[in-house]
Amino acid sequence: DYERAIDYHLKHLVIARDLNDRVGEGRAYWSLGNAHTALGNHEQAMYFAEKHLEIAKETGDKSGEVTARMNLSDLRLVVSLKSNS
């Protein structure tokens, strides 16, 4: 249930922010993006992927940066294909 997952990932995001855990915050954004992608909310997923990329770059998380860039690339392609149909 992706809606339920989103609720949990939002709680994860709040906890990470409260703890000033930027890596955890980035992972929460990544998870939120994946859940929104699964629901077809591509614009919302792009927002979360961009936030994940921003934090990954800030924290030096190279793996997270690559993942975020791939997610953004895939999402941009999907959005572009939808707008052309």
Coordinates of C-alpha atoms in Angstrom, one line a residue:
D1 CA 0.0 0.0 0.0
Y2 CA 1.9 3.0 -1.3
E3 CA -0.3 5.6 0.4
R4 CA 0.6 4.0 3.7
A5 CA 4.2 3.9 2.8
I6 CA 4.1 7.6 2.0
D7 CA 2.8 8.2 5.6
Y8 CA 5.7 6.2 7.1
H9 CA 8.3 7.9 4.9
L10 CA 6.9 11.4 5.9
K11 CA 7.4 10.3 9.5
H12 CA 10.9 9.2 8.7
L13 CA 11.5 12.6 7.1
V14 CA 10.3 14.4 10.2
I15 CA 12.4 12.3 12.5
A16 CA 15.5 12.8 10.3
R17 CA 15.0 16.6 10.4
D18 CA 14.5 16.6 14.2
L19 CA 17.8 14.7 14.5
N20 CA 19.5 16.9 12.0
D21 CA 20.3 13.7 10.1
R22 CA 20.8 14.9 6.5
V23 CA 21.7 11.5 5.1
G24 CA 18.5 10.1 6.7
E25 CA 16.6 13.0 5.3
G26 CA 17.9 12.3 1.8
R27 CA 16.9 8.6 2.1
A28 CA 13.4 9.7 3.2
Y29 CA 13.1 11.8 0.1
W30 CA 14.4 8.9 -2.0
S31 CA 11.7 6.6 -0.5
L32 CA 9.0 9.2 -1.0
G33 CA 10.0 9.7 -4.6
N34 CA 9.8 5.9 -5.2
A35 CA 6.4 5.7 -3.7
H36 CA 5.0 8.6 -5.7
T37 CA 6.6 7.1 -8.9
A38 CA 4.7 3.8 -8.2
L39 CA 1.5 5.8 -7.8
G40 CA 2.1 7.7 -11.1
N41 CA 2.6 11.0 -9.4
H42 CA 5.7 11.8 -11.5
E43 CA 5.9 15.5 -10.8
Q44 CA 5.8 14.9 -7.1
A45 CA 8.3 12.2 -7.5
M46 CA 10.6 14.6 -9.3
Y47 CA 10.4 17.1 -6.5
F48 CA 11.5 14.4 -4.0
A49 CA 14.3 13.1 -6.3
E50 CA 15.6 16.7 -6.7
K51 CA 15.6 17.1 -2.9
H52 CA 17.5 13.7 -2.6
L53 CA 20.0 14.9 -5.1
E54 CA 20.6 18.2 -3.3
I55 CA 21.2 16.4 0.0
A56 CA 23.4 13.7 -1.6
K57 CA 25.6 16.3 -3.1
E58 CA 25.8 18.3 0.2
T59 CA 26.7 15.2 2.2
G60 CA 29.1 13.7 -0.3
D61 CA 26.9 10.6 -0.8
K62 CA 28.1 9.6 -4.2
S63 CA 25.9 6.5 -4.4
G64 CA 22.8 8.6 -3.5
E65 CA 23.8 11.2 -6.0
V66 CA 24.0 8.6 -8.8
T67 CA 20.7 7.1 -7.7
A68 CA 19.0 10.5 -7.6
R69 CA 20.3 11.5 -11.0
M70 CA 19.1 8.2 -12.5
N71 CA 15.7 8.6 -11.0
L72 CA 15.4 12.2 -12.2
S73 CA 16.5 11.1 -15.7
D74 CA 13.8 8.3 -15.8
L75 CA 11.2 10.7 -14.4
R76 CA 12.0 13.4 -17.0
L77 CA 11.6 10.9 -19.7
V78 CA 8.3 9.6 -18.5
V79 CA 6.9 13.2 -18.0
S80 CA 8.2 14.1 -21.5
L81 CA 6.6 11.0 -23.1
K82 CA 3.3 11.8 -21.3
S83 CA 3.3 15.4 -22.5
N84 CA 3.9 14.3 -26.1
S85 CA 1.1 11.8 -26.2

